[in-house]
Short mmCIF file of C-alpha atoms in Angstrom, two decimals:
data_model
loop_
_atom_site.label_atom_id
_atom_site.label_comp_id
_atom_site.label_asym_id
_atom_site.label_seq_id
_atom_site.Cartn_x
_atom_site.Cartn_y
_atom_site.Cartn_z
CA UNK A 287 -25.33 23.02 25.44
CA UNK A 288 -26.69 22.58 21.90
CA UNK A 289 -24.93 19.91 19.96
CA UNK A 290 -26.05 17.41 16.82
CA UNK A 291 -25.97 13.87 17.59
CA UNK A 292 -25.86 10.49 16.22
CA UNK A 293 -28.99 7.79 16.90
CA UNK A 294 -28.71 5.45 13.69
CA UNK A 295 -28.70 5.39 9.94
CA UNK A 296 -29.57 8.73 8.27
CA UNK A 297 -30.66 10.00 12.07
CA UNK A 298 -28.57 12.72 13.31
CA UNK A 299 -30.36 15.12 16.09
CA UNK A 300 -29.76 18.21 17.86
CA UNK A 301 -29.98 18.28 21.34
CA UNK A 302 -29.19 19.47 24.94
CA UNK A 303 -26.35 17.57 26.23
CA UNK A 304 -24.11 18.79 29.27
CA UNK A 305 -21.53 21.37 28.73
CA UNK A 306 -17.58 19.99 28.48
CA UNK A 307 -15.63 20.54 31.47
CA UNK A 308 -11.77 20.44 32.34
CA UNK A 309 -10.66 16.71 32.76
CA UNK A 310 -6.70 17.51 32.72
CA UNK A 311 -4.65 20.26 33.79
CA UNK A 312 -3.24 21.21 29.80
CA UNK A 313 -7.62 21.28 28.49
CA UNK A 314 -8.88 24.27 27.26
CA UNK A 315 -13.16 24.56 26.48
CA UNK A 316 -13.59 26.50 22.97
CA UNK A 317 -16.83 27.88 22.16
CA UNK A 318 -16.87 26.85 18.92
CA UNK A 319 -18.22 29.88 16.70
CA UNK A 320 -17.97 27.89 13.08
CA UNK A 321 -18.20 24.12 12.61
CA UNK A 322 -17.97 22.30 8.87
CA UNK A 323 -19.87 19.10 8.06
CA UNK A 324 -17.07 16.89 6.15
CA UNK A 325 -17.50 14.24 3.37
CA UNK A 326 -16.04 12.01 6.10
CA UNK A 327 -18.90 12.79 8.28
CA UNK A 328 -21.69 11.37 5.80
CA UNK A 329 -19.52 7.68 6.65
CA UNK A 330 -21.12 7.52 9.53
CA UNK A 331 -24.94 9.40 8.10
CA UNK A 332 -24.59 5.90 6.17
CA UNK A 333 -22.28 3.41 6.82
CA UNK A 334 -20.40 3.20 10.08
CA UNK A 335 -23.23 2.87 12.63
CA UNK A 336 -22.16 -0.82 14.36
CA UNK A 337 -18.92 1.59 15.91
CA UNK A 338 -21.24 4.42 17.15
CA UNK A 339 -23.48 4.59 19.84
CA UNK A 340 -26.52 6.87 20.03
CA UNK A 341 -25.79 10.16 21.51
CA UNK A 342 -22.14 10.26 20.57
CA UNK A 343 -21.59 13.68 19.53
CA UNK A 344 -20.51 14.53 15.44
CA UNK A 345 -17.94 17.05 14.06
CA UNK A 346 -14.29 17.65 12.98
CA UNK A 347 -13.82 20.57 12.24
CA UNK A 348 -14.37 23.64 14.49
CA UNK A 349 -13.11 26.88 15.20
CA UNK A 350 -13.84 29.30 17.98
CA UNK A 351 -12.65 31.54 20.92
CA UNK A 352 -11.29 30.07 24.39
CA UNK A 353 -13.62 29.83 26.93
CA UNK A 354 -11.29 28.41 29.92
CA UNK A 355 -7.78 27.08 30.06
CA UNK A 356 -6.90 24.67 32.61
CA UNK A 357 -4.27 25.49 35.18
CA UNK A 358 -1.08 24.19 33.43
CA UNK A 359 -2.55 25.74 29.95
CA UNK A 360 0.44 28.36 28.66
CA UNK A 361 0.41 29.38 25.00
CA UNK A 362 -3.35 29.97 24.97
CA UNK A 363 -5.89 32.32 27.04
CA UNK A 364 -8.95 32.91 27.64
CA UNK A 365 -10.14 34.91 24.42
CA UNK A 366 -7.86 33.38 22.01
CA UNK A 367 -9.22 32.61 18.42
CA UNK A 368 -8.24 29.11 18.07
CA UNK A 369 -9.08 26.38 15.00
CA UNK A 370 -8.96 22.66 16.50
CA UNK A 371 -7.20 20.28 14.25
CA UNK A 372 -9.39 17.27 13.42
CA UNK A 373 -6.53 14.84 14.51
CA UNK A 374 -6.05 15.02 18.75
CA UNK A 375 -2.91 14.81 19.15
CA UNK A 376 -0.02 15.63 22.06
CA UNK A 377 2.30 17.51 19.69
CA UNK A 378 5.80 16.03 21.91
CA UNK A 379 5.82 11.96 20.66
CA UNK A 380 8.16 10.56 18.76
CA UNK A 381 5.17 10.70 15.66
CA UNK A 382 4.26 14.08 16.22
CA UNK A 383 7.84 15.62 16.55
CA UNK A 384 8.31 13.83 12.62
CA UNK A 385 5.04 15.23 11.12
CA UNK A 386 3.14 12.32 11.72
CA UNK A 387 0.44 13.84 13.68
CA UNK A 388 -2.32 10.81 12.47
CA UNK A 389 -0.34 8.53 14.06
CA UNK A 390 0.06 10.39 17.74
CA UNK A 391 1.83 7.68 19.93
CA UNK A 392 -0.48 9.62 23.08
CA UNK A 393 -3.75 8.89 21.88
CA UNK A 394 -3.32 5.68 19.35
CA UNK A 395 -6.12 3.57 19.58
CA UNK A 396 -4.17 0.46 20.23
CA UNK A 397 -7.11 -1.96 21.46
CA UNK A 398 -8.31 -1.18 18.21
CA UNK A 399 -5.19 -1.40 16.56
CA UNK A 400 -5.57 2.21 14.95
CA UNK A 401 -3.95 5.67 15.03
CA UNK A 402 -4.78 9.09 16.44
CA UNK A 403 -7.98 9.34 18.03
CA UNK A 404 -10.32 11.94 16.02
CA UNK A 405 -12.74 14.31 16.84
CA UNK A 406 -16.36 13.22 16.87
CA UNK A 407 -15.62 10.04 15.13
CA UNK A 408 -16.13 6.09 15.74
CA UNK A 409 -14.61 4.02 18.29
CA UNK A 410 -11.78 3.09 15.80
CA UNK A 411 -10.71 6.76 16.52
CA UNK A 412 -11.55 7.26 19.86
CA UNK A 413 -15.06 7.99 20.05
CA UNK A 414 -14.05 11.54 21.25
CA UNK A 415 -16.56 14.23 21.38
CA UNK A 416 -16.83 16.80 18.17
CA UNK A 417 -17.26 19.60 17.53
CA UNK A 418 -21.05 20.19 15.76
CA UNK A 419 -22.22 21.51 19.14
CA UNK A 420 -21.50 24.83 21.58
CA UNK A 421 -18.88 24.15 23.34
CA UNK A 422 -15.74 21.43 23.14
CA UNK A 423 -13.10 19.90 25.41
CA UNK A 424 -9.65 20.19 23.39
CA UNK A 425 -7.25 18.21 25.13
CA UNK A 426 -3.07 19.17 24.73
CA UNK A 427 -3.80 23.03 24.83
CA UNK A 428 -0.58 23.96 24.51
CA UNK A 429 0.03 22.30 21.17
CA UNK A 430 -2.67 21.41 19.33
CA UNK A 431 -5.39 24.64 18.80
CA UNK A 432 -4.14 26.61 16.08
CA UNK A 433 -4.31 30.18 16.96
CA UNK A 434 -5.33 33.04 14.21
CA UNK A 435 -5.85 36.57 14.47
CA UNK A 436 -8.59 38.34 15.59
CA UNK A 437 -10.57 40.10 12.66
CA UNK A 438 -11.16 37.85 9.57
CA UNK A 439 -13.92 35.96 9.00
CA UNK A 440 -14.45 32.37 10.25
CA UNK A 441 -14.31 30.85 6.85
CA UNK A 442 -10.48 32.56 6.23
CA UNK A 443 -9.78 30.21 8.76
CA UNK A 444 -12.14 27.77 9.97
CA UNK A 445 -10.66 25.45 6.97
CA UNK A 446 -7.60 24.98 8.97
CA UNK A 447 -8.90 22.20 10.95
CA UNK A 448 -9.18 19.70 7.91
CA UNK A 449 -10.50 20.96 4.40
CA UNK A 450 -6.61 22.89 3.80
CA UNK A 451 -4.41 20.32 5.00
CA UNK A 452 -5.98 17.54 4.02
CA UNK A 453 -5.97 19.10 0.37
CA UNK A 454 -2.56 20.12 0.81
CA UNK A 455 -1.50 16.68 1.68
CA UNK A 456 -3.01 15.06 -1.18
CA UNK A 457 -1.08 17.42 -3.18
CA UNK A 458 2.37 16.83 -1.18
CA UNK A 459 2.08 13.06 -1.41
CA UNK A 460 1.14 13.35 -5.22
CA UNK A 461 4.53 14.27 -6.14
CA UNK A 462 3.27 16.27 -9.69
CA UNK A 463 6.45 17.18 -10.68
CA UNK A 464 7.38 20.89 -12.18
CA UNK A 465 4.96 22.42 -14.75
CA UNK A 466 3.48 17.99 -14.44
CA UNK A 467 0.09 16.91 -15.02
CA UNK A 468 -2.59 15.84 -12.15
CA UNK A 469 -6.11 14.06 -12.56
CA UNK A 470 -8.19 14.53 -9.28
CA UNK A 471 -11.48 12.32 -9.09
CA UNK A 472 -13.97 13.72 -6.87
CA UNK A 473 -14.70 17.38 -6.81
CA UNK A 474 -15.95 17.31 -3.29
CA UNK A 475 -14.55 19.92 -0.73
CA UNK A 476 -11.39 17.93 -0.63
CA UNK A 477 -10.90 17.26 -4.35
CA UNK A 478 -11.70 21.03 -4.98
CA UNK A 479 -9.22 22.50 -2.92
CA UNK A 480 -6.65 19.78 -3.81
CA UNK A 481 -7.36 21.00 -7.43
CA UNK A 482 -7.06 24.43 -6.09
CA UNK A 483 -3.86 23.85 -4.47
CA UNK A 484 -2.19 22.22 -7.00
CA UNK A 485 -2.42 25.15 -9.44
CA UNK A 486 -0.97 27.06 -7.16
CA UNK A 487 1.64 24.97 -6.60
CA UNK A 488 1.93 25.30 -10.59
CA UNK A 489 0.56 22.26 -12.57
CA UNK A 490 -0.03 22.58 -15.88
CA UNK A 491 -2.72 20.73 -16.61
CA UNK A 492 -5.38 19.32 -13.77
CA UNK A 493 -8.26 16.97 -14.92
CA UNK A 494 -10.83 17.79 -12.35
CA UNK A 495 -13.49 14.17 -12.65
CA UNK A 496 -16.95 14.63 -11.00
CA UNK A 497 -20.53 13.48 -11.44
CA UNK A 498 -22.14 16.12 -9.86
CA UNK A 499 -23.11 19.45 -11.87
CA UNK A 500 -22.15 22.10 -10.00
CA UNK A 501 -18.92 20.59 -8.51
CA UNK A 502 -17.98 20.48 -11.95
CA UNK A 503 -19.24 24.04 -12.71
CA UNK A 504 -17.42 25.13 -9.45
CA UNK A 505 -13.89 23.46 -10.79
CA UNK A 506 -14.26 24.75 -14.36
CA UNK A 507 -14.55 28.51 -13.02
CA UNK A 508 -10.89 28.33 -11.26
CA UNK A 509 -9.34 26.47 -14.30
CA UNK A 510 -9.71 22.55 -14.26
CA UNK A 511 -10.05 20.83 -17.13
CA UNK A 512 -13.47 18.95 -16.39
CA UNK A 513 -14.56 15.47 -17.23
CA UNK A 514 -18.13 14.76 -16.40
CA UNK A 515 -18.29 10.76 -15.47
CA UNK A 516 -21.68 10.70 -16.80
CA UNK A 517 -20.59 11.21 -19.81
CA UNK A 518 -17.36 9.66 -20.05
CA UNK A 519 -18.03 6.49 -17.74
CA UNK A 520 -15.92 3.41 -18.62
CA UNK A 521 -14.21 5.19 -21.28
CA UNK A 522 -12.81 7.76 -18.61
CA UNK A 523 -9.30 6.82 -18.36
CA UNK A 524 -9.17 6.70 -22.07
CA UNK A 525 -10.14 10.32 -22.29
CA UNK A 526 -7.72 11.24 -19.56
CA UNK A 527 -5.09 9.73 -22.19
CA UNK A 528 -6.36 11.44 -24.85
CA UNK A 529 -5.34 14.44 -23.02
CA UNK A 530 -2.09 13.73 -22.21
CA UNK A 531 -0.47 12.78 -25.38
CA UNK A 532 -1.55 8.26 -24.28
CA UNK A 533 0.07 8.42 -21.28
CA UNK A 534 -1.92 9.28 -18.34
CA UNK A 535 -1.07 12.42 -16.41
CA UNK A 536 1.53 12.35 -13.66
CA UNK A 537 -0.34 12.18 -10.92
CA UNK A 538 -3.76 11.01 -9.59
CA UNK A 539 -5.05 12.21 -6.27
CA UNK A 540 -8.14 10.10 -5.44
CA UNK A 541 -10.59 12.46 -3.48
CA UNK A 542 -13.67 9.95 -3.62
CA UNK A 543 -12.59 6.55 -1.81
CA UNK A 544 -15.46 4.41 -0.40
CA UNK A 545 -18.16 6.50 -1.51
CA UNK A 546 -17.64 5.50 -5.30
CA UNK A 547 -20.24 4.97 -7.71
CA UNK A 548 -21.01 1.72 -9.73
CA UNK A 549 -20.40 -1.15 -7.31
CA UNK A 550 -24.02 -2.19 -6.18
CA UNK A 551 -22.80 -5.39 -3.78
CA UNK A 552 -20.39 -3.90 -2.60
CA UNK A 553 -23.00 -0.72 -1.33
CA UNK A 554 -25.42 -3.58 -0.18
CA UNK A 555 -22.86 -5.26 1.97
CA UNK A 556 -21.90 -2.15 3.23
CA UNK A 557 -25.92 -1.16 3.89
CA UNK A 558 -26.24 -4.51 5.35
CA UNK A 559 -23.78 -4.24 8.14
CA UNK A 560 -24.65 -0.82 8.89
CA UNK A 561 -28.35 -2.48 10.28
CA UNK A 562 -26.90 -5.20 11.98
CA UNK A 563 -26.70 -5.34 15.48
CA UNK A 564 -23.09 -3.88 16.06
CA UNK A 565 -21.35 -6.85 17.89
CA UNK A 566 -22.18 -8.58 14.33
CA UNK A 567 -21.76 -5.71 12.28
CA UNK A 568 -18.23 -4.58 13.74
CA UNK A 569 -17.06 -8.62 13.02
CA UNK A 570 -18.61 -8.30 9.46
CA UNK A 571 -16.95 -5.20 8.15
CA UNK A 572 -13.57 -5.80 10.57
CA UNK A 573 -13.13 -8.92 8.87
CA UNK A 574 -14.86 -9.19 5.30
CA UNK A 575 -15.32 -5.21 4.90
CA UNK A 576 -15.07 -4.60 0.96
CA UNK A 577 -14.68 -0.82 -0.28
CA UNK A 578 -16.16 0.16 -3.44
CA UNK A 579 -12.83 -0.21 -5.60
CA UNK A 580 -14.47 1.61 -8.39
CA UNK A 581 -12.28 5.00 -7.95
CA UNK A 582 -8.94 3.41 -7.19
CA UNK A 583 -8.79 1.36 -10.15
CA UNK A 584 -9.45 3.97 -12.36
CA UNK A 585 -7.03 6.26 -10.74
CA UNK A 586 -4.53 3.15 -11.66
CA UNK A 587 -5.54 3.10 -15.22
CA UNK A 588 -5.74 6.94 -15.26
CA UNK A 589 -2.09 7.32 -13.96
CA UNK A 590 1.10 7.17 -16.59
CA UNK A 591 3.15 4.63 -15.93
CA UNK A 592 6.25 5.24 -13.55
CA UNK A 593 3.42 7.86 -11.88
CA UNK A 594 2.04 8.33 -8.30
CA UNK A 595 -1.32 7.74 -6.82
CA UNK A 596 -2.41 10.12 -3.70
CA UNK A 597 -5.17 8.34 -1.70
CA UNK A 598 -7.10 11.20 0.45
CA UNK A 599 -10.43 9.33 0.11
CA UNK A 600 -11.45 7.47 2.76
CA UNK A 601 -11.59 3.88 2.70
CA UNK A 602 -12.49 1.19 5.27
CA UNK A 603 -12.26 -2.44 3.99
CA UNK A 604 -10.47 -4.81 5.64
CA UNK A 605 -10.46 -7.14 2.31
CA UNK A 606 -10.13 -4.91 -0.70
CA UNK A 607 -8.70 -6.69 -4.32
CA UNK A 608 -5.95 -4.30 -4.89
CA UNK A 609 -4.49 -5.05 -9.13
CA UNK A 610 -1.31 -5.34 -7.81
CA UNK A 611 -0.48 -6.78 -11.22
CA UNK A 612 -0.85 -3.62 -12.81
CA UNK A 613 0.29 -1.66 -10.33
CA UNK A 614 4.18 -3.65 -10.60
CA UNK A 615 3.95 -3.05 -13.96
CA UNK A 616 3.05 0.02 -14.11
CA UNK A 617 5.80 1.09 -11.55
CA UNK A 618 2.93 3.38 -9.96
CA UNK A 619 3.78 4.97 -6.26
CA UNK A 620 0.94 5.00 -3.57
CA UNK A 621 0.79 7.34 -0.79
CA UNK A 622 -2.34 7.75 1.36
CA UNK A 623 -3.16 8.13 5.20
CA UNK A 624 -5.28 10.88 7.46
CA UNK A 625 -3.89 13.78 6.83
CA UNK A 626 -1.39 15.58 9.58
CA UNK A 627 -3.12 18.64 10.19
CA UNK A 628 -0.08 20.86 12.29
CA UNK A 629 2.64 19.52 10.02
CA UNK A 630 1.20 21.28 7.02
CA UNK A 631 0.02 24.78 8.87
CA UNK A 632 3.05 26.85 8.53
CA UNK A 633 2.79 26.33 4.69
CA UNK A 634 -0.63 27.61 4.60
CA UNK A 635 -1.18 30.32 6.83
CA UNK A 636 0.91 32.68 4.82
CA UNK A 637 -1.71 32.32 2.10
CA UNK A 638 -5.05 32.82 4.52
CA UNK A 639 -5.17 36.52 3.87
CA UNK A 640 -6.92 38.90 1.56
CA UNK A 641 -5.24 37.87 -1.67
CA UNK A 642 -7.15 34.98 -0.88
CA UNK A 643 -5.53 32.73 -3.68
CA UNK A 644 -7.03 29.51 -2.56
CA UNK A 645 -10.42 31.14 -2.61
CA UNK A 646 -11.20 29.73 0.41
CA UNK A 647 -13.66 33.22 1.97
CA UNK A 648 -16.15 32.10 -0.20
CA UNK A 649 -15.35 28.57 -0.29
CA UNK A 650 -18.90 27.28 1.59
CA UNK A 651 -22.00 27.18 -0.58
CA UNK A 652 -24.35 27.08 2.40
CA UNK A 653 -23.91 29.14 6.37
CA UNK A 654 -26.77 27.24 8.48
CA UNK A 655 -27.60 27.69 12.20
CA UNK A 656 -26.52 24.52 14.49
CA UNK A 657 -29.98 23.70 14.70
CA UNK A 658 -30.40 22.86 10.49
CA UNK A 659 -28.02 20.07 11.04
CA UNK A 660 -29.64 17.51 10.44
CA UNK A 661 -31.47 18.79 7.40
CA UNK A 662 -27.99 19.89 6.10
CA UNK A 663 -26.65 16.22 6.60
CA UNK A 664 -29.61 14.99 4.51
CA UNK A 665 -29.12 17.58 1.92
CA UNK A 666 -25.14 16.95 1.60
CA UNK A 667 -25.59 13.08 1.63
CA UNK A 668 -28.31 13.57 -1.26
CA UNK A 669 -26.01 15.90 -2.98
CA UNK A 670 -29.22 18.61 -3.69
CA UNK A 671 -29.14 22.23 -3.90
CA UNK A 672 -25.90 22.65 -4.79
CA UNK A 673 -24.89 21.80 -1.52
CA UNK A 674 -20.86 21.51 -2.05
CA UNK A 675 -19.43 22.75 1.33
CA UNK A 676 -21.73 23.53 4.78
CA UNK A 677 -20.56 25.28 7.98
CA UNK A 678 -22.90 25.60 10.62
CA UNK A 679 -22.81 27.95 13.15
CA UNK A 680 -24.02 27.00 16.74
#
């Protein structure tokens, strides 16, 4: 089969690998018709090389149709549509049966000391196969594929697998109370449909914060208040106040996490392990990783005090200054984690139809063949041609 590979910094490849077979009786083999390159994904484009090794296949988020079930394979067949949640997990452990599908007891990476393996990730998750290519093994096939109805289009659905409830967790774990106020830096995929979701939910007022022209264009036309960080830079938070009669809204959700402008050393210690051979460069960011804090610590000063402040973005420092000062003080709640992908699906599925309130049919700005994968990772990481959210299609 076709699938798009990692071999090193800012080299990602398509190529013929072998097909996935059947390992254990409960597998199923999805040919995966659509396949989304995440934010998440451009980690390892740039940063996250010393825990992958060339070859290792990409991708979190596919959908497709069953190809084969193994023999003790029940609630699925051979034809099913099926979206793969990006977190593999068993569905029956004590985490999964509570909603805590990110931390699946079954496939923890305990020599790591991590949670739920993930699909076409590092080897803190697993270093499982994704789903950028033909075909994919999807272990626990009678509880983790999501299955949707024939007849839609991919992208009604394909979103199911991390984009929707990773957006919709960020909005849970906010806690924006009735008619409540919600800033949401970074309009990426995830901070977009976050925003999305929580005027559905019914905020009154949500401060979409971006850099990037048309993610702030994109925001504006479904009713965010936009604050371009170009313009507002260190006097952001202050503006955010402004807004909300000196007090800071509600709720924060931070959408951006390591990826945050304005912290130079920090970006050229991250560059610097990424290069390193990766016995070094797994020590050097396992013990004396630093994140960019840039976006947390204005989501703290952005926040009203007695507020709550959603982490979504992805961080991976092991030695991160956290203002814990201010954030006593302040009497600020943090929630944050991977998001559980099946313990949010019931609560969206009832809105994946053709009222399409979440927008989410034309939710992609760019449909590209399997084989434009890497040019698409180079145009997403470089944030040109308006490049906001890519499926490719093997």
């Amino acid at each position: 089969m076709r699938a798009l590979t990692w071999h090193g910094k800012r080299d990602v490849r398509v190529e013929t690998v072998p097909d996935p077979k059947i390992q254990d009786p409960t597998d199923i083999i999805v040919r995966v018709t659509s396949t989304g390159i995440c934010g998440s994904d451009l980690h390892l484009y740039e940063i996250f090389g010393p825990y992958l090794d060339p070859g290792d296949i990409l991708g979190h988020e596919p959908m497709g149709i069953v190809e084969e079930t193994g023999p003790e394979v029940t609630e699925v067949s051979v034809g099913d549509r099926v979206v793969v949640p990006f977190n593999v997990s068993c569905g029956t452990c004590w985490m999964c049966q509570r909603g805590l599908q990110s931390q699946c007891e079954t496939t923890q990476v305990t020599d790591r000391g991590m949670g739920a393996s993930l699909f076409g990730f590092t080897k803190l998750y697993g270093q499982v196969p994704g789903g950028q290519a033909e075909f994919l093994r999807v272990p626990f096939g009678n509880t983790l594929p999501i299955k949707v109805p024939q007849g839609p289009p991919d992208q009604r659905f394909v979103y199911l697998s991390d984009v929707l409830p990773t957006a919709w967790q960020a909005v849970a774990y906010a806690a924006i109370p009735p008619g409540g106020s919600v800033t949401v830096l970074g309009l990426g995929p995830i901070g977009d449909m976050a925003a999305r979701i929580a005027l559905h939910q019914g905020a009154s007022k949500v401060i979409g914060v971006d850099l990037v022209p048309e993610r702030l264009a994109r925001a504006r036309e479904r009713g965010v208040h936009t604050l371009d960080l170009n313009e507002h830079g260190k006097g952001l938070a202050e503006e955010i106040h402004r807004l909300t009669d000196g007090r800071g809204t509600d709720s924060v959700i931070e959408a951006v996490g390591m990826e945050a402008h304005g912290a130079p050393l920090t970006r050229a210690a991250q560059n610097m392990a990424s290069v390193l051979p990766d016995a070094l460069g797994e020590r050097l960011m396992a013990r004396a990783g630093v994140d960019s804090m840039t976006a947390f610590n204005t989501a703290v000063d952005a926040v009203r005090r007695g507020g709550t402040i959603s982490l979504i973005g992805v961080y991976g420092g092991a030695v991160d200054p956290v203002p814990m000062l201010t954030l006593f003080d302040k009497q600020i709640q943090l929630r944050m984690g991977q998001a559980n992908v099946k313990h949010w699906v019931d609560d969206i599925l009832p809105l994946l139809n053709d009222e399409d309130v979440l927008g989410v049919d034309h939710f992609a700005t760019h449909t590209l063949p399997l084989e434009d994968g890497p040019q698409a990772y180079k145009t997403f990481q470089a944030k040109d041609d308006g490049m906001i959210k890519t499926v490719l299609t093997p």
